[in-house]
mmCIF file of C-alpha atoms in Angstrom:
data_model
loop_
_atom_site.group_PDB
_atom_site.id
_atom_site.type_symbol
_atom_site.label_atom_id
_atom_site.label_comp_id
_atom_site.label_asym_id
_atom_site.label_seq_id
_atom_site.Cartn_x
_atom_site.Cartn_y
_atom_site.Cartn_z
ATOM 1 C CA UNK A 1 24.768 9.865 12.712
ATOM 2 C CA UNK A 2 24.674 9.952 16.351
ATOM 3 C CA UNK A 3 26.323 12.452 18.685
ATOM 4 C CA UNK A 4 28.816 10.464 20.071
ATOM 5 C CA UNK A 5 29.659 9.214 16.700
ATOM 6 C CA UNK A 6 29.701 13.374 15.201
ATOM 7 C CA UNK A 7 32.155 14.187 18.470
ATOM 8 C CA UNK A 8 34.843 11.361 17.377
ATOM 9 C CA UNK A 9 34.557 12.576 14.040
ATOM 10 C CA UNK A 10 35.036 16.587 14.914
ATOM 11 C CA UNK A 11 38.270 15.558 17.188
ATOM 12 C CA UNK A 12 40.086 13.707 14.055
ATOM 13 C CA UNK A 13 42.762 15.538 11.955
ATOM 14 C CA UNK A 14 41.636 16.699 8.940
ATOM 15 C CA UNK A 15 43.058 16.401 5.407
ATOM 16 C CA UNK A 16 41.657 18.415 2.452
ATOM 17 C CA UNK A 17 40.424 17.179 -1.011
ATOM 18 C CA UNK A 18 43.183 18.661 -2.827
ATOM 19 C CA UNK A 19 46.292 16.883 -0.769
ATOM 20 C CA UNK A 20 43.662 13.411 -0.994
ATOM 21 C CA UNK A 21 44.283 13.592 -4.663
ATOM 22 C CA UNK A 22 47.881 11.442 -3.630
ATOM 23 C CA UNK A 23 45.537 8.798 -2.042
ATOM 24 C CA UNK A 24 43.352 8.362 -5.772
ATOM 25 C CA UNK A 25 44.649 4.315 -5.485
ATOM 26 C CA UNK A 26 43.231 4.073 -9.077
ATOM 27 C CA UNK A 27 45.382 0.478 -9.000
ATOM 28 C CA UNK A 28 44.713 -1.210 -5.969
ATOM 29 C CA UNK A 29 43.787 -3.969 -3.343
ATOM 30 C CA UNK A 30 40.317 -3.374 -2.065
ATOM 31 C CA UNK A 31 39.422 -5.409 1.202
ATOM 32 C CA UNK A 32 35.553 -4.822 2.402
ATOM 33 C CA UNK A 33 34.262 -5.420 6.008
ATOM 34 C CA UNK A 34 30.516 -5.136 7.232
ATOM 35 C CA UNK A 35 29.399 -4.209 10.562
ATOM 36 C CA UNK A 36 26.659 -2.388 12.893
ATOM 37 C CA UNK A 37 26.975 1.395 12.464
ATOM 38 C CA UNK A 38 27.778 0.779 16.634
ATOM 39 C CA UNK A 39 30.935 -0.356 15.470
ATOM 40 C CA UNK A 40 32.465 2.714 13.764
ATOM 41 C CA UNK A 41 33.378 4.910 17.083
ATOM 42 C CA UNK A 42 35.098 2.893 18.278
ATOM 43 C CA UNK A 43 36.589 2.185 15.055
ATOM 44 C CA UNK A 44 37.576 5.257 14.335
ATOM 45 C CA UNK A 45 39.184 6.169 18.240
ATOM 46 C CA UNK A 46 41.736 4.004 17.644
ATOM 47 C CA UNK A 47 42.258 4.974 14.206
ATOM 48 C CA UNK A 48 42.983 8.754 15.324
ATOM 49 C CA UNK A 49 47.265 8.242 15.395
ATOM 50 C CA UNK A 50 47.226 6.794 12.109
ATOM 51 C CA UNK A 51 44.102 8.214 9.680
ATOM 52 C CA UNK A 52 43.211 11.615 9.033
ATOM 53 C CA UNK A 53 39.628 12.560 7.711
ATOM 54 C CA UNK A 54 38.656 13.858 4.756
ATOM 55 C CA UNK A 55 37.198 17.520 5.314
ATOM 56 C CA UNK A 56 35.278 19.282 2.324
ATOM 57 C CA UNK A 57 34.291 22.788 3.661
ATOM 58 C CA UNK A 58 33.057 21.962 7.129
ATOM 59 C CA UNK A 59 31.578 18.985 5.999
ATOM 60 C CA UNK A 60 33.250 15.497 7.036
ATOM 61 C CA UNK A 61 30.488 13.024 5.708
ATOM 62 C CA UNK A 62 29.800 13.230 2.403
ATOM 63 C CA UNK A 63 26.718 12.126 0.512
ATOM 64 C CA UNK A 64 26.844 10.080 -3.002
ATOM 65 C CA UNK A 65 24.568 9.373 -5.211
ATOM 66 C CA UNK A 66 25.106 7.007 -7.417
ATOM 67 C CA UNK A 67 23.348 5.452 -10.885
ATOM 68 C CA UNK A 68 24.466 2.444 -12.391
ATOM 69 C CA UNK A 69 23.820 1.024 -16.059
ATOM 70 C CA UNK A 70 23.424 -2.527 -17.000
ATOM 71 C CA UNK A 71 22.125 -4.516 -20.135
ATOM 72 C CA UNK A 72 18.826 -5.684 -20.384
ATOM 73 C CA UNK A 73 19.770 -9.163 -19.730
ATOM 74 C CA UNK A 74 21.952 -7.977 -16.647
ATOM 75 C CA UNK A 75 24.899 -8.763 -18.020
ATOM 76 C CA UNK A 76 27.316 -7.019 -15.186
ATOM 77 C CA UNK A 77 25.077 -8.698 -12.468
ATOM 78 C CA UNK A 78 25.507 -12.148 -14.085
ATOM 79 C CA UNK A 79 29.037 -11.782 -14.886
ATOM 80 C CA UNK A 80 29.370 -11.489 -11.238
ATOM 81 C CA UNK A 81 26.841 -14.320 -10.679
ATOM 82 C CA UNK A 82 29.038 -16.647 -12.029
ATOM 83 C CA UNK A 83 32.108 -15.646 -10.645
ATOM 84 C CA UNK A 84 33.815 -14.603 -13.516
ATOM 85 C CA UNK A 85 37.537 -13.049 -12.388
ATOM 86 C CA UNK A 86 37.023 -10.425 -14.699
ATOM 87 C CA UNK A 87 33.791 -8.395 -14.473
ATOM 88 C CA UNK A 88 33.109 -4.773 -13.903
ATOM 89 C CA UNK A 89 30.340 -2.207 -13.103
ATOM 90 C CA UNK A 90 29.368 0.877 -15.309
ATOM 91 C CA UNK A 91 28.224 3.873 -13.221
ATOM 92 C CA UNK A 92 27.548 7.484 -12.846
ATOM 93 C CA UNK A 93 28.619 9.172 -9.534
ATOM 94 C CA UNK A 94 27.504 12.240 -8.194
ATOM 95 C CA UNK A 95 30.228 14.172 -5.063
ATOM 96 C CA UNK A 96 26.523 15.848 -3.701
ATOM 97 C CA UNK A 97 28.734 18.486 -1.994
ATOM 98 C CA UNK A 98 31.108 19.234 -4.402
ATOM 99 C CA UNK A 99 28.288 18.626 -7.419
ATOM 100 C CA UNK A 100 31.547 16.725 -9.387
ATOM 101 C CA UNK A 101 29.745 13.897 -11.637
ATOM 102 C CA UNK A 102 32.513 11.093 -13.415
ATOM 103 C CA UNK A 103 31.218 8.136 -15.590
ATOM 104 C CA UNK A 104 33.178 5.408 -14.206
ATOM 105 C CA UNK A 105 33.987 2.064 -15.397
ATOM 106 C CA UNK A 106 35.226 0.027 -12.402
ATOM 107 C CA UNK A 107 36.867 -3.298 -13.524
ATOM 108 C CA UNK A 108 37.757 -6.231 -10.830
ATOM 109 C CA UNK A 109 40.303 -9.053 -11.918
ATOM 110 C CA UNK A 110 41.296 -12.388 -10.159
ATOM 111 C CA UNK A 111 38.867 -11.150 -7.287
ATOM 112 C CA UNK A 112 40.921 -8.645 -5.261
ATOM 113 C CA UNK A 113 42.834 -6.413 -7.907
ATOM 114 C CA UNK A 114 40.625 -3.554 -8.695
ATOM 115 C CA UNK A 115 41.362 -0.428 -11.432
ATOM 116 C CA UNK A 116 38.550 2.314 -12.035
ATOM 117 C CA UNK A 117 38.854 4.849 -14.684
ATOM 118 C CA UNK A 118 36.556 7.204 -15.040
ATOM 119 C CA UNK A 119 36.104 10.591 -16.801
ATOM 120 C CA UNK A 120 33.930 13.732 -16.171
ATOM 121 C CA UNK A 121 30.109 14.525 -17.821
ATOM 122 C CA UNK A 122 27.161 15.877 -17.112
ATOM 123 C CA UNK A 123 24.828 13.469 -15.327
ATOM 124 C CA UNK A 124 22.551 11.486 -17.141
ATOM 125 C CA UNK A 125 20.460 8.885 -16.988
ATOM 126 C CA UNK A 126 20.996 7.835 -21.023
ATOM 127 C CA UNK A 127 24.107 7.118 -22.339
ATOM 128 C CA UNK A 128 25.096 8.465 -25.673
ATOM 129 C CA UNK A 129 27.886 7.838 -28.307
ATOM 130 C CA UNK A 130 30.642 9.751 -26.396
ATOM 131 C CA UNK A 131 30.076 7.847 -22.951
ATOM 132 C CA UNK A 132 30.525 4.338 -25.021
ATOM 133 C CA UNK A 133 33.407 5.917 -26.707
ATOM 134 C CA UNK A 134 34.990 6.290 -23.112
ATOM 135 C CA UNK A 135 33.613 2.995 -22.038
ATOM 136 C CA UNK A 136 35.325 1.074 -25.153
ATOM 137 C CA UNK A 137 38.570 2.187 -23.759
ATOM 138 C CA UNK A 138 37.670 0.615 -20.391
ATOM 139 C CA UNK A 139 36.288 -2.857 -21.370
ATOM 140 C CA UNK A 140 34.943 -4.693 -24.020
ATOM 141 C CA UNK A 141 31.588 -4.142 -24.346
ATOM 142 C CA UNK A 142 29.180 -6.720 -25.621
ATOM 143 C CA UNK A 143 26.203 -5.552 -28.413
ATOM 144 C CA UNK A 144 23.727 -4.636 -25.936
ATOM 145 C CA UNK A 145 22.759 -1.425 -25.046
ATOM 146 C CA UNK A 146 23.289 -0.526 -21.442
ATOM 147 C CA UNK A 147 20.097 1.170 -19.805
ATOM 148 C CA UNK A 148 19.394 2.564 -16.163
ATOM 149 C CA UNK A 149 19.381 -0.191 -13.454
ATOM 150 C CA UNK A 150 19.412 0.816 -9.625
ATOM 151 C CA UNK A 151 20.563 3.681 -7.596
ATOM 152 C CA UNK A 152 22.741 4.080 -4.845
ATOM 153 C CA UNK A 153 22.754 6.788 -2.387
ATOM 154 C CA UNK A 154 24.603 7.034 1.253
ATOM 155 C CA UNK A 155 26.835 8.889 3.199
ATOM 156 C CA UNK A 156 30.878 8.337 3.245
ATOM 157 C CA UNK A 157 33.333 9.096 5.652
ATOM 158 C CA UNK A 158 36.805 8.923 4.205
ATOM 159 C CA UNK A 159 40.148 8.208 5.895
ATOM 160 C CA UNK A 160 43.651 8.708 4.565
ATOM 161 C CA UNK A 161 46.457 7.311 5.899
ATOM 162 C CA UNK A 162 49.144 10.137 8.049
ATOM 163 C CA UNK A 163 52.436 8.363 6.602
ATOM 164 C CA UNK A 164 51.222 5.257 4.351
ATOM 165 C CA UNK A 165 49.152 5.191 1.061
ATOM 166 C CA UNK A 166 46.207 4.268 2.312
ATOM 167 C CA UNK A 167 42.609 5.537 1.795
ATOM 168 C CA UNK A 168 39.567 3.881 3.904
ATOM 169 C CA UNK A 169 35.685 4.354 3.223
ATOM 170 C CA UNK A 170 32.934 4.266 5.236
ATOM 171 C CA UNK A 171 29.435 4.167 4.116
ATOM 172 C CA UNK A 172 26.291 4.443 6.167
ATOM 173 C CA UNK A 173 22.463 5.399 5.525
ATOM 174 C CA UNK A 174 22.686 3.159 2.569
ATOM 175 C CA UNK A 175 19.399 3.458 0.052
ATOM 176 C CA UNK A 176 18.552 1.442 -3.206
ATOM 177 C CA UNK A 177 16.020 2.554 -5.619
ATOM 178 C CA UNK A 178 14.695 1.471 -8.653
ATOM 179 C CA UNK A 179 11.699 2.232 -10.963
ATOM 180 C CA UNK A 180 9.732 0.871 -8.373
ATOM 181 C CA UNK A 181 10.709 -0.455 -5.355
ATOM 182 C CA UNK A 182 13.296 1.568 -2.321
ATOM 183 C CA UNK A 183 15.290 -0.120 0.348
ATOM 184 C CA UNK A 184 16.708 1.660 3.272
ATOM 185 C CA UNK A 185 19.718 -0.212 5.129
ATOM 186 C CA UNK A 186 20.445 2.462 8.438
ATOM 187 C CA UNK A 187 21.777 0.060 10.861
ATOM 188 C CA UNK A 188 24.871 -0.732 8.159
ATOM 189 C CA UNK A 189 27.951 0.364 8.144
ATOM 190 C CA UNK A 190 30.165 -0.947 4.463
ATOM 191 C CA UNK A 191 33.939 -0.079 5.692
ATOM 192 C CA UNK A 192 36.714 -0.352 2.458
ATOM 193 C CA UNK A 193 40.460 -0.305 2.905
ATOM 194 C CA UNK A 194 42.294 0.512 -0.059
ATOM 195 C CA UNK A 195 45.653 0.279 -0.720
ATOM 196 C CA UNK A 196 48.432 0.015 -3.563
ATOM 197 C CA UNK A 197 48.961 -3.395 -4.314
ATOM 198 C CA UNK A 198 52.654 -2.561 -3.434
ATOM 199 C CA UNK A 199 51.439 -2.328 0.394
ATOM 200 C CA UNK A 200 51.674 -5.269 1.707
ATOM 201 C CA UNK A 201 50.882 -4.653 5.014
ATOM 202 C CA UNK A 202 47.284 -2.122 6.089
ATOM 203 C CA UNK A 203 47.049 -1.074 9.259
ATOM 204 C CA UNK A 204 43.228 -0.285 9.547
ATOM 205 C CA UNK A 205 42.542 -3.853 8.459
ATOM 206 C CA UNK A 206 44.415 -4.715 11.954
ATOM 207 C CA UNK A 207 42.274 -2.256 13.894
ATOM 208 C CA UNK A 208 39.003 -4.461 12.446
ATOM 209 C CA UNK A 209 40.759 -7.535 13.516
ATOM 210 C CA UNK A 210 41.233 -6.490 17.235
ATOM 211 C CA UNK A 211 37.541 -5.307 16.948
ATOM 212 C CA UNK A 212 36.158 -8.752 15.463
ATOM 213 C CA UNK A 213 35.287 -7.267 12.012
ATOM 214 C CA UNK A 214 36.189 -9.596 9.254
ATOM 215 C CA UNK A 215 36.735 -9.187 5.661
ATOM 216 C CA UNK A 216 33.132 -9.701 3.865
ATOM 217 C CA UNK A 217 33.135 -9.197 -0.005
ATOM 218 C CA UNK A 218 30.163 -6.746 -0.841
ATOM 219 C CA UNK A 219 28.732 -4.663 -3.992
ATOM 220 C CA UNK A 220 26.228 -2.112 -3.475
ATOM 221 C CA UNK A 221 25.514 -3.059 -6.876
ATOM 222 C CA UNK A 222 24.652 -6.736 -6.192
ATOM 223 C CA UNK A 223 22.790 -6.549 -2.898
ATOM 224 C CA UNK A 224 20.746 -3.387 -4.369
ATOM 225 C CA UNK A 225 19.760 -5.857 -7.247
ATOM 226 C CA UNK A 226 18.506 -8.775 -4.936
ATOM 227 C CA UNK A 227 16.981 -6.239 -2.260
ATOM 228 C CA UNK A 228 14.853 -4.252 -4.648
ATOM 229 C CA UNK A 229 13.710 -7.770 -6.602
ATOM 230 C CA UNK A 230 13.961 -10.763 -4.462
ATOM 231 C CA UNK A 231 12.870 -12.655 -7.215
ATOM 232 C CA UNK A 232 16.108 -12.590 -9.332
ATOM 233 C CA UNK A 233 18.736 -15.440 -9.595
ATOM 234 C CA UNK A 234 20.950 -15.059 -6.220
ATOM 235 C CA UNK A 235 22.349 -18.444 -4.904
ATOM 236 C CA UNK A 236 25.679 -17.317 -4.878
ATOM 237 C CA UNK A 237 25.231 -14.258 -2.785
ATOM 238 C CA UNK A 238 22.848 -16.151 0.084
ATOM 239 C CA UNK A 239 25.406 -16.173 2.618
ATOM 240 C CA UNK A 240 25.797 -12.609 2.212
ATOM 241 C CA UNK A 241 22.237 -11.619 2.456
ATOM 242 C CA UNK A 242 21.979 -13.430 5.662
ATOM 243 C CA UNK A 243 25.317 -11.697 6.884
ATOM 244 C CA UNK A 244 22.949 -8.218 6.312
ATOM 245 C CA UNK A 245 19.855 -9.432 7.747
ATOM 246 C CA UNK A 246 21.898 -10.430 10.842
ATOM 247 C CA UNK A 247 23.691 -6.938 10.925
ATOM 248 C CA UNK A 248 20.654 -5.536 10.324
ATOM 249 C CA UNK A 249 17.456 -7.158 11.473
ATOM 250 C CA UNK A 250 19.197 -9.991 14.147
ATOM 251 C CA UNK A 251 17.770 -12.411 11.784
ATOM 252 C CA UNK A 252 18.430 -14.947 9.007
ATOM 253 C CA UNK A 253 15.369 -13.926 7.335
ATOM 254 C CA UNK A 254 14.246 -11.455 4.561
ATOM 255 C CA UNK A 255 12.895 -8.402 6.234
#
């Protein structure tokens, strides 16, 4: 993060974990947008009247680290694939500063309507009976195991809103990982806005619009996936992979 950037961030109000707990938004509208990292001071100085930031000690960008699980014939990647309007992701997520891990289940339906449950363990990179049990509450699960797939790490900066339900995310210094390949995605910036589906109206999303950012579906899951194996079935997610390289790279290409 770069200086400027770190001096817009110290001059934002702050709100603490504890009064975020109003903004969990475990039913909700997600929106995505993708940008430069460029973009986000400016972003965020004309978000100052209506956001605060999330604070955590001192600290107000937070690292994740997340692993997610998926059947050996990919079944969650698939599902998506073929744009099912009900799919979901299984992962574990680790707060590094806090050390909080949850096993989540995060469920999408009709493409926009999102609800995560989730529920606290150790970490772990095998799942045993009592993480299915929680799982089988979440979805139906088909009869394959799930195993270890990619994993996720990156920095967040979170927003809530001062008199709205409204929680933004943005991620930067995004990494992918698997058994045996990394991928290492500096230059972008994954911004979230999520709101109650009650909300009709969110007023971050109009800050991207004056700036030229548009909504761009994206899952960290998904691009990981194709990044770290090339190889694997991705037609439907083309488009977005030359949206990256562009952000990225200035190019339509695979870099």
């Amino acid at each position: 993060m770069n200086n400027k950037l770190n001096e817009i961030i110290r001059h934002l109000d702050s709100i603490g974990l504890d009064e975020l707990k109003a903004y969990k938004l475990l039913n909700r509208i997600d929106t995505k947008y993708l940008c430069h990292s460029e973009n986000i001071g400016q972003v965020l100085e004309k978000a100052h009247k209506d956001f605060k930031i999330q604070e955590i000690g001192s600290s107000r960008n937070s690292s994740y680290e997340t692993l997610y699980f998926d059947t050996p014939e990919l079944k969650t990647y698939f599902d998506h694939h073929q744009g099912k309007r009900i799919r979901y992701k299984v992962r574990f997520r680790k707060y590094i500063d806090t050390g909080d891990v949850f096993l989540e289940v995060k469920k999408k339906r009709n493409y926009i309507r999102t609800n995560k449950k989730r529920s606290e363990f150790a970490f772990a990179t095998c799942l045993d009976d009592e993480h299915y049990r929680f799982m089988k509450d979440c979805v139906k699960l088909p009869e394959s195991k799930f195993n270890e797939a990619i994993w996720t790490v990156f920095d967040r900066i979170t927003l809530a809103g001062r008199n709205h339900l409204e929680r933004v995310t943005i991620d930067t210094n995004l990494r992918f990982r698997n058994g045996s390949n990394e991928v290492f995605l500096p230059d972008l910036s994954i911004i979230e806005v999520k709101r109650e589906k009650s909300i009709s109206r969110s007023p971050f999303s109009a800050i991207l619009y004056d700036e030229g950012i548009k909504p761009r579906g994206f899952s960290k899951y998904i691009m990981g996936n194709i990044l770290l194996d090339p190889t694997i079935k991705h037609n439907r997610f083309k488009r977005r992979i030359v949206t990256v390289n562009k952000i990225c790279y200035g190019t339509k290409c695979y870099k």
